[in-house]
XYZ file of C-alpha atoms in Angstrom:
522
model
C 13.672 -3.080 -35.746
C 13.992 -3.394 -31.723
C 10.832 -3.714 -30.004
C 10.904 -1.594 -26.366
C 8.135 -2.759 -23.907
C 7.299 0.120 -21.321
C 5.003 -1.078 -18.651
C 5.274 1.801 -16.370
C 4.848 5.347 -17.210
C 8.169 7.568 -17.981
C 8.580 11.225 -19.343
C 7.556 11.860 -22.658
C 10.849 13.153 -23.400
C 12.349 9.676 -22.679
C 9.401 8.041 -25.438
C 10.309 9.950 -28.016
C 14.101 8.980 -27.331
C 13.103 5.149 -27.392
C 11.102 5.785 -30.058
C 13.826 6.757 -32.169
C 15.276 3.507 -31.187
C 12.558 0.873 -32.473
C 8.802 -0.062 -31.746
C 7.947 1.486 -28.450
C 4.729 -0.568 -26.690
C 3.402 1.258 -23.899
C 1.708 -1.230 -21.327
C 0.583 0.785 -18.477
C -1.664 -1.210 -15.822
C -1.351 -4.195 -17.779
C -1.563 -7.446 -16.595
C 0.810 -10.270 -16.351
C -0.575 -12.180 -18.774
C -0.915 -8.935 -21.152
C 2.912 -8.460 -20.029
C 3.797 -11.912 -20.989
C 2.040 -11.657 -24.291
C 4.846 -8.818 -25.430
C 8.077 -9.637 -23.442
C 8.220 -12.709 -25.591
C 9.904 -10.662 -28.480
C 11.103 -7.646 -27.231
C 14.489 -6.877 -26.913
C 14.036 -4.106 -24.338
C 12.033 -3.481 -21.155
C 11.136 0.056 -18.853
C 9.912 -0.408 -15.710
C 9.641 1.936 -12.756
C 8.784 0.449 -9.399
C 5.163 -0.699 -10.137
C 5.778 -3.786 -12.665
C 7.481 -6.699 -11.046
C 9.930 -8.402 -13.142
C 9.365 -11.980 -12.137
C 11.672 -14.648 -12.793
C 8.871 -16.815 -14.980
C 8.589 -13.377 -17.314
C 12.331 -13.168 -17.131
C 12.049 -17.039 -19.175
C 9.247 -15.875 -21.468
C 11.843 -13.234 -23.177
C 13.603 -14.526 -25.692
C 14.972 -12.322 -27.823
C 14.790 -9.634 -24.499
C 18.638 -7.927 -24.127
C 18.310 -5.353 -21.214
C 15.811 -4.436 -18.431
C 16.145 -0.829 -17.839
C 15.026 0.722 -14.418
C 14.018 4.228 -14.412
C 14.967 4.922 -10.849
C 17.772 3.609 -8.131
C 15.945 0.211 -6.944
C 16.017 -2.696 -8.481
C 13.833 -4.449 -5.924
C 10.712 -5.194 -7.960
C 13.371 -6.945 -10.632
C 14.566 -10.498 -10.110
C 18.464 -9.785 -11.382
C 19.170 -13.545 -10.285
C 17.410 -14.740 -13.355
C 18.318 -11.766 -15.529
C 21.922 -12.841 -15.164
C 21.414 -16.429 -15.667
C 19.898 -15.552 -18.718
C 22.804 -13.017 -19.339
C 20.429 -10.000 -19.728
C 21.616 -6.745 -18.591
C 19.785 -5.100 -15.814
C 20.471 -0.772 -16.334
C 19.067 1.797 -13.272
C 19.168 5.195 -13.498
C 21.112 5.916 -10.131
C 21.837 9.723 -10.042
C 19.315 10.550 -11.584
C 17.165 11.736 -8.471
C 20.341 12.863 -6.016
C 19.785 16.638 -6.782
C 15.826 16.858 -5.822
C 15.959 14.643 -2.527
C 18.920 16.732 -1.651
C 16.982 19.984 -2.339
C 14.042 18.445 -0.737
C 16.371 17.766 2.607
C 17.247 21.365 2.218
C 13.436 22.555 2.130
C 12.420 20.487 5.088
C 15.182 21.673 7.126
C 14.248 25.227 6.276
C 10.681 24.186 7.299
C 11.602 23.132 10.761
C 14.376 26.020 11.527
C 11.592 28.879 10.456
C 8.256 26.701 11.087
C 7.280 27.352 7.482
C 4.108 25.185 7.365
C 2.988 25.977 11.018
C 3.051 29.830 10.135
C 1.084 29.123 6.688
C -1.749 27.277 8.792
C -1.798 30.008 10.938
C -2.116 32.980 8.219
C -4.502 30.968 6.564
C -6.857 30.365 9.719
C -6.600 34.239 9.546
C -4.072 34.854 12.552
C -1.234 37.049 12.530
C 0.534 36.225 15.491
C 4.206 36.440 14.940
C 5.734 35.728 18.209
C 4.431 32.187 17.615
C 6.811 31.008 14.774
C 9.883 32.749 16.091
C 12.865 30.691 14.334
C 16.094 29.531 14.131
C 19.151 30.409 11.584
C 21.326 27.733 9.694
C 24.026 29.697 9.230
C 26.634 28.560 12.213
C 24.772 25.186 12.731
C 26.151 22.237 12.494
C 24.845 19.698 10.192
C 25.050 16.181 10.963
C 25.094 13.464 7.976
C 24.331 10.074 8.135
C 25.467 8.781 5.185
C 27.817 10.939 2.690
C 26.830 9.269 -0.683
C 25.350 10.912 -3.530
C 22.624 12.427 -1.765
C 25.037 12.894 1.303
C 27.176 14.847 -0.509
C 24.713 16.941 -2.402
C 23.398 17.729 0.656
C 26.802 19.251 1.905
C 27.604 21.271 -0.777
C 23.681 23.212 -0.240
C 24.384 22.795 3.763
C 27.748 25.221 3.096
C 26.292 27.851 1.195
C 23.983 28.553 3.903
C 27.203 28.420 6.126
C 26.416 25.390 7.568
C 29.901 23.212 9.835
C 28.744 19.978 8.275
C 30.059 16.947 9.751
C 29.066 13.407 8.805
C 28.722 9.379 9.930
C 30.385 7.044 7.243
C 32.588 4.505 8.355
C 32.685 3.415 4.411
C 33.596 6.787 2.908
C 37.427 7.780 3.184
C 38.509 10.996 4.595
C 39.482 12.682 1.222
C 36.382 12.475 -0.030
C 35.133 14.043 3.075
C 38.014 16.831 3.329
C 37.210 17.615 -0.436
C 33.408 18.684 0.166
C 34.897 20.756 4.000
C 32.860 18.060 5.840
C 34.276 16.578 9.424
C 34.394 13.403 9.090
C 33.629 11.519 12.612
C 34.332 7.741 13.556
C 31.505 7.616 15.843
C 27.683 7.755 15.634
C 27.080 8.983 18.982
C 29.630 11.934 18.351
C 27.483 13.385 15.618
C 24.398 12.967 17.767
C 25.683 14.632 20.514
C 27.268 17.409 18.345
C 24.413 18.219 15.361
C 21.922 20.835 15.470
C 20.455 19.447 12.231
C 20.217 15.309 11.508
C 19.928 14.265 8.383
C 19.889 10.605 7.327
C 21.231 9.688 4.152
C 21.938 5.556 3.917
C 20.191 2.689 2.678
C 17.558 0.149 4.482
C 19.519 -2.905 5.639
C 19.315 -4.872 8.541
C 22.378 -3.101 9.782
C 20.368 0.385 9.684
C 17.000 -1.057 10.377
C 15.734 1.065 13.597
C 19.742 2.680 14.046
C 17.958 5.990 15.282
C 16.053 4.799 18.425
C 15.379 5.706 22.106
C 19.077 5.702 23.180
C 20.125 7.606 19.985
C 17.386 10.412 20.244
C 18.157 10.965 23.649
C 21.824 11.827 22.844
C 20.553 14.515 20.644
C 20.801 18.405 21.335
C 16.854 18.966 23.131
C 16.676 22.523 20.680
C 17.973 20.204 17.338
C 16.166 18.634 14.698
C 15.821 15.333 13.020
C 15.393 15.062 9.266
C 14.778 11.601 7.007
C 14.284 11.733 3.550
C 15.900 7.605 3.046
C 13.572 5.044 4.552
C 10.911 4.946 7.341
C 12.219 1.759 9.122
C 15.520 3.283 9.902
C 13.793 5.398 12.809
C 11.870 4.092 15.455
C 8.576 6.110 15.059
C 7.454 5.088 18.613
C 10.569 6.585 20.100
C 10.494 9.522 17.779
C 7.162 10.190 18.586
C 8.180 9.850 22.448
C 10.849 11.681 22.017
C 8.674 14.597 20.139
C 5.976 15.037 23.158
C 8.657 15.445 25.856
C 10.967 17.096 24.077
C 14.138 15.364 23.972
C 14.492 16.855 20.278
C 12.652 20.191 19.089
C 11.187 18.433 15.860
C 11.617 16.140 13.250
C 10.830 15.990 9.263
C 10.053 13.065 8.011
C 9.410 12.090 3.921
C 9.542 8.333 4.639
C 7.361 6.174 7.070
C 8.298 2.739 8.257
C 4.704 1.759 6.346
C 3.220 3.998 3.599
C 1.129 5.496 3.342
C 0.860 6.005 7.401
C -2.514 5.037 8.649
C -5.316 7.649 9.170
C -4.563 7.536 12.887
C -1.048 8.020 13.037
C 0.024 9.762 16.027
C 2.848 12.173 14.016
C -0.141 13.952 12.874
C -1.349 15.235 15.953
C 2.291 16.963 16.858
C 3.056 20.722 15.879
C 6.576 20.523 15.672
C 6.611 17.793 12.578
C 6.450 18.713 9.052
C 5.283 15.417 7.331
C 5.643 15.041 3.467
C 4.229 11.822 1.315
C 7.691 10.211 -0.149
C 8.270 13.117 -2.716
C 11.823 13.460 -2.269
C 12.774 12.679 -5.659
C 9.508 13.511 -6.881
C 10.282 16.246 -9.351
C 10.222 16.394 -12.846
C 13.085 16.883 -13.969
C 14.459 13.726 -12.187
C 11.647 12.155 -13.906
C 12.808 13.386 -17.259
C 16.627 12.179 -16.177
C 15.650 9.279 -14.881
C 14.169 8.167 -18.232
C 16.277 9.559 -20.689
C 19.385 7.981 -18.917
C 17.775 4.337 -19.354
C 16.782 5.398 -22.993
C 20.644 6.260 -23.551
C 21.719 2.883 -21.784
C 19.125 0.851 -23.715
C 20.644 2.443 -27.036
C 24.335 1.613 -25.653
C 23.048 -2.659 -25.431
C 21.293 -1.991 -28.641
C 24.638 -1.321 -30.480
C 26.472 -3.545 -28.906
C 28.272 -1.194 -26.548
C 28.975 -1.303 -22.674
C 26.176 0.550 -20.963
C 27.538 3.075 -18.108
C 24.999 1.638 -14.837
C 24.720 -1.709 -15.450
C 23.070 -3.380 -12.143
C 24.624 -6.678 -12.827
C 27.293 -8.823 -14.835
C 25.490 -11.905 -16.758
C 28.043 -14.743 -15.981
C 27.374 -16.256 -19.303
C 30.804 -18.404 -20.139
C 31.749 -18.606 -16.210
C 32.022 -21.962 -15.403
C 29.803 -23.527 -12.699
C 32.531 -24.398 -10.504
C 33.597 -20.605 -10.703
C 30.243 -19.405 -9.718
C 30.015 -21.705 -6.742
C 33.727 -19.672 -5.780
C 31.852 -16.436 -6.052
C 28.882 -17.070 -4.456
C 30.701 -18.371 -1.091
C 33.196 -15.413 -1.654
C 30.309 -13.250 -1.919
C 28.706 -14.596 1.828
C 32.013 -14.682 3.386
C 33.044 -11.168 2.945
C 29.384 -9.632 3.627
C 29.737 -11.881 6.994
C 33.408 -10.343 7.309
C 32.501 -7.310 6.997
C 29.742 -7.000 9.116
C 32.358 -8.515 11.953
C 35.071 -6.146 11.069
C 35.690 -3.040 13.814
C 36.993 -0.116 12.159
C 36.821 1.190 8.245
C 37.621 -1.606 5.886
C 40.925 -0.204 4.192
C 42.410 -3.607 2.668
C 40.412 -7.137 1.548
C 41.988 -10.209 0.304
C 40.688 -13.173 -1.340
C 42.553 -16.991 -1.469
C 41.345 -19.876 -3.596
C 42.920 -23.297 -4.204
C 43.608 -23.448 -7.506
C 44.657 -21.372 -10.323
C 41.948 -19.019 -12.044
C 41.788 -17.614 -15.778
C 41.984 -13.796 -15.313
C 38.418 -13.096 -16.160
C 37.929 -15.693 -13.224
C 39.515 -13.855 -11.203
C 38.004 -10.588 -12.111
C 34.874 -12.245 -11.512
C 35.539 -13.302 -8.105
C 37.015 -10.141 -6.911
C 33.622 -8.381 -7.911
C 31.867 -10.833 -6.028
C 33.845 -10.496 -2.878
C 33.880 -6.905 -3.378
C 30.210 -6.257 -3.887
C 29.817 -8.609 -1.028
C 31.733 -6.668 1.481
C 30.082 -3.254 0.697
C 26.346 -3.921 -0.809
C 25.225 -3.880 3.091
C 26.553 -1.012 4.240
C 25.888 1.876 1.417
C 23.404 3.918 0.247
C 24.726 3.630 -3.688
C 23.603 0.113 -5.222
C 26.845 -2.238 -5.525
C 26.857 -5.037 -7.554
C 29.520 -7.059 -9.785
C 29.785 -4.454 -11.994
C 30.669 -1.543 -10.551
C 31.936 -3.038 -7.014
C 35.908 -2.292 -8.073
C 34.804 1.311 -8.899
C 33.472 1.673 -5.503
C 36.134 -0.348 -3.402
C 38.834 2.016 -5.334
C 36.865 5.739 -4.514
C 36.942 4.567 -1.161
C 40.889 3.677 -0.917
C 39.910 -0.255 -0.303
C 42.820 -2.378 -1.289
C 42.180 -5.685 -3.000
C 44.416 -8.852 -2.837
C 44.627 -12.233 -4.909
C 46.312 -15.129 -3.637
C 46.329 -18.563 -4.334
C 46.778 -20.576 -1.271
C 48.391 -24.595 -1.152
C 46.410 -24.852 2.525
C 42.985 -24.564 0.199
C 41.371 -27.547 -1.514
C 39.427 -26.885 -4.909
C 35.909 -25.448 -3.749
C 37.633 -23.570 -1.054
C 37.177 -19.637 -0.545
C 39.082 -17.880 2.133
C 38.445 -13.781 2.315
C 40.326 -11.539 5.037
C 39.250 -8.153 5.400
C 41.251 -5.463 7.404
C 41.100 -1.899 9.065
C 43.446 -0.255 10.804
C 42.186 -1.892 13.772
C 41.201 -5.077 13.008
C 41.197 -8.107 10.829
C 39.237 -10.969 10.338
C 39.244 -13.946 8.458
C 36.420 -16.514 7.215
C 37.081 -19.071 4.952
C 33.999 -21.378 3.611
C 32.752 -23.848 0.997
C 29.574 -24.923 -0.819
C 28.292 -28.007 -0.107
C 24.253 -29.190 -1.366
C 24.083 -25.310 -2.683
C 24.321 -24.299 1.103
C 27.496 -21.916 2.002
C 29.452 -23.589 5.106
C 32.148 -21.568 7.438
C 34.832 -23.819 8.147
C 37.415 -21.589 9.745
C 37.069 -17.883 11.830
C 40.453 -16.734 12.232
C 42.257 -20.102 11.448
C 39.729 -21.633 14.464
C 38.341 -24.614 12.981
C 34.060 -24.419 12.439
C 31.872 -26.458 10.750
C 28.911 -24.375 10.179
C 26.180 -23.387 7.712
C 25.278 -19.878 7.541
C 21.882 -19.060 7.604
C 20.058 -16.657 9.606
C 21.364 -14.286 12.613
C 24.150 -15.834 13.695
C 26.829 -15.005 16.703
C 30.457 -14.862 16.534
C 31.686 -14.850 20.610
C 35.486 -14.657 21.761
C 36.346 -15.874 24.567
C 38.898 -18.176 26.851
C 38.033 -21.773 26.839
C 36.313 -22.370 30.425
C 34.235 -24.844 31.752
C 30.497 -23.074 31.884
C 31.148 -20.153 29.486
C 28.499 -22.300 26.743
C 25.953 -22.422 29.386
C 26.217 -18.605 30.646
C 25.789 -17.790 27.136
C 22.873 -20.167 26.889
C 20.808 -18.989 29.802
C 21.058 -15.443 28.436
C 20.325 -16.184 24.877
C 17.091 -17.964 27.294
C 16.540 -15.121 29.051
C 15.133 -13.383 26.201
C 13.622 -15.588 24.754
C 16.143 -16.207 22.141
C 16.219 -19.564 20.132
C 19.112 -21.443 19.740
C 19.221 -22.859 16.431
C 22.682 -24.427 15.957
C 25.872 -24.097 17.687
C 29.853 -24.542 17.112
C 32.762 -24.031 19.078
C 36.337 -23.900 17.553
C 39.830 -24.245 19.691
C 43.396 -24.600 18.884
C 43.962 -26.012 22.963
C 42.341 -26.276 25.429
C 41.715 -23.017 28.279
C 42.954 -20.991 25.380
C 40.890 -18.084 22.990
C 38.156 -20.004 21.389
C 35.221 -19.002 19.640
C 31.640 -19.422 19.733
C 28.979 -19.636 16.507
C 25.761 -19.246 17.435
C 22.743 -19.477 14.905
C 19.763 -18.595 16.363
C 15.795 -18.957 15.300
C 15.421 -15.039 15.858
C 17.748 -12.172 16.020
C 18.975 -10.968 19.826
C 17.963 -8.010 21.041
C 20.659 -5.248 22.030
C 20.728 -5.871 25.540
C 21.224 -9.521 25.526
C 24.304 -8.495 23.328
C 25.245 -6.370 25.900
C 24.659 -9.187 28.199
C 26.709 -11.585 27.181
C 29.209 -9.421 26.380
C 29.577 -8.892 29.915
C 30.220 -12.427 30.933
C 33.978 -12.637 32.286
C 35.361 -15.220 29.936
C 33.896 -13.611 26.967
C 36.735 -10.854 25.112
C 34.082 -10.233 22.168
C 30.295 -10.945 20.626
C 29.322 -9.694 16.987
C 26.125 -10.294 15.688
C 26.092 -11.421 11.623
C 23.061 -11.155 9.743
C 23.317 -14.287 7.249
């Protein structure tokens, strides 16, 4: 009989599944050593977010087959060593899509007809109507950051209230989009300027990390409103907050603070036009219930021996080291690519220089795959179901084996319809080098914010760069410069000890010589 170790709490319903299963052990506010005592022999493990799944647990299982999330994030798990070990790692990701999207769809109600304003109000015995005169949805546009699974569950509730939604995604394609009636727009700043209603829908990265700031909430309509129910950090509270006292937006609703729970002083509290909720989006019990019963079904798939449906990860049991090495540069490369690339990434190809087995291959396309689009979306990517995703989005994929590679050599080109770069890298000391941008020679580790700059091979265009990096106070770790001739395009790798600032960006970007600057996070 399997033994199933739960050491955070999960609906009943989802117990009595497992229990049908095997031995169910419930370990709720157990300790690690309590923890350690039972993972030895089981063969299955629940968590939610509170246990951390530690990579010295993770060698304690022996017998253990699958760890099973019951939620989206897989944060709190280390799937490094769950793979090494070739354990499957299982999340529930759907399963709480429907109740943050209603929950978007209550706050936004909230701040159009000042719902919990008027409730104070009645309560404090006042009846004074002319207070709490609202706003209608219907003929509003929405604005979506993000059109994902929430995104899009969003939409659909945003039309029956006759809602013009139009959304921000440069990594969803235009069919999806034109299936669910939503506009989709190439820029930010267009659905800023356009939106009545903002509603932000992606993941934390350090792409989105602070993406809705001064400059953003001041292109915003001064009668719309600003709604978050994905992380805290991806607003700027101070400029919100700035931006809430002198009205450059008429309010905001937020479910997620950049640290929770916000401290007793926070200065959202004191503002009328903010409805403030404690991270309860998906909060609701019947994504609970799903939540659990869909890692109970995938735990049963492992059990039999069967494919489970949302596997987190593919154990590379069998793939030999040298392949893994491929994959893991691969994998840096094309997140480094596609951070670089302008446009929507439509087309991605991947050289080696050798000849693969096909599962080789198949495992080094995930890789690259996953490694181009785990940044930039609000849905979990990883090895397995990175093919999936690059396909729903139109991305086309490309295997070629290349005679100007040697062995260890990875080169990965990614493509819109406006761009295309090119990075091509090695591992050397388990450390991933770049050794060409765009067929410009480079010999560079990548580590840390790092700068790509274009720009025409002249005497002082190093040292203009250097002074402004200087200017604020900007650390130059490391730095390579790459030519084919001399006072011809050449480009510029900067790594530096902290990440620039947007106006020193800006800044250099202004310098004559320099065509182009792009800022990687490594």
């Amino acid at each position: 009989m399997a033994k199933i170790l739960v050491t955070d709490p999960i609906h009943e319903d989802a117990l009595r599944k497992l229990e049908e299963l095997g031995e169910v052990v419930v370990l709720e506010d157990a300790d690690e050593e309590e923890i350690r005592e039972h993972v030895r022999d089981a063969d299955a493990w629940v968590v939610r977010s509170g246990t951390r799944v530690t990579r010295e647990l993770i060698e304690e299982a022996k017998n253990l087959k699958v760890i099973a999330r019951a939620g989206v994030g897989v944060d709190n798990i280390d799937v490094k060593a769950a793979t090494e070990r070739g354990i499957i790692v299982v999340n529930a990701p759907e399963s709480s899509s429907i109740s943050v999207a209603e929950h978007t769809m209550g706050l936004i109600l909230a701040l159009a007809r000042k719902i919990p304003q008027a409730d104070r109000s009645v309560r404090r015995g006042e009846w004074d109507r002319k207070r709490f005169m609202g706003v209608e949805l219907a003929g509003k546009t929405l604005g979506l950051i993000g059109l994902g699974r929430i995104g899009q569950q969003v939409a659909k509730r945003a039309k029956a209230f006759e809602m013009e939604v139009i959304a921000y995604d440069p990594y969803i394609p235009k069919k999806v989009a034109e299936e669910l009636g939503v506009e989709l727009v190439d820029e930010l700043e267009e659905l800023l300027e356009r939106a009545d209603v903002v509603s932000i829908h992606v993941p934390l990265t350090e792409e989105t990390e602070g993406m809705i700031g001064e400059e953003e909430l001041k292109r915003m309509k001064s009668s719309a409103f600003l709604v978050n129910c994905a992380r805290g950090k991806i607003v700027d509270e101070e400029a919100l907050i700035k931006a809430l006292k002198e009205g450059w937006i008429a309010g905001a609703a937020l479910d997620v603070f950049a640290e929770e729970p916000p401290g007793e002083d926070h200065p959202l509290y004191e503002l009328d036009n903010v409805v403030l909720t404690p991270h309860i989006g998906g909060s609701t019990g019947e994504a609970q219930r799903a939540a659990g019963l869909i890692v109970a079904r995938e735990i049963e798939r492992v059990l039999k021996g069967e494919i489970p449906e949302n596997v987190v990860n593919l154990p590379l049991a069998g793939v030999p080291d040298d392949v893994r090495e491929l994959m893991e540069v691969g994998e840096r490369l094309a997140d480094a690519a596609a951070q670089v690339l302008e446009g929507r990434l439509r087309w991605v190809q991947v050289k080696v220089g050798g000849e693969l087995e096909d599962r080789e291959k198949e495992a080094l396309k995930r890789a690259v795959l996953k490694g181009c689009l785990d940044r930039v979306l609000t849905e979990p990517v990883t090895m397995v179901n990175a093919v999936d995703v690059a396909e729903r989005r139109g991305i086309e994929f490309e295997f070629t084996v290349s005679d100007e590679l040697e062995g260890g050599e990875v080169e990965v080109v990614v493509r819109s319809d406006e761009d295309e770069i090119s990075l091509r890298g090695e591992l050397v000391e388990d450390r991933v080098y770049l050794t060409s941008v765009n067929g410009y020679e480079v010999r560079f580790k990548l580590s840390g914010p790092t700068l790509f700059v274009w720009h025409v091979d002249r005497p002082g265009v190093i040292g203009e760069v250097g002074i402004i990096l200087g200017e604020h106070r900007v650390n130059v770790a490391a730095m390579e410069v790459g030519r084919r001739e001399r006072g011809g395009e050449a480009i510029m790798v900067i790594r530096t000890d902290e990440e620039p600032p947007e106006e020193c960006l800006r800044a250099i970007d202004e310098v004559e010589p320099v065509r182009r600057v792009e800022l990687v996070r490594c």
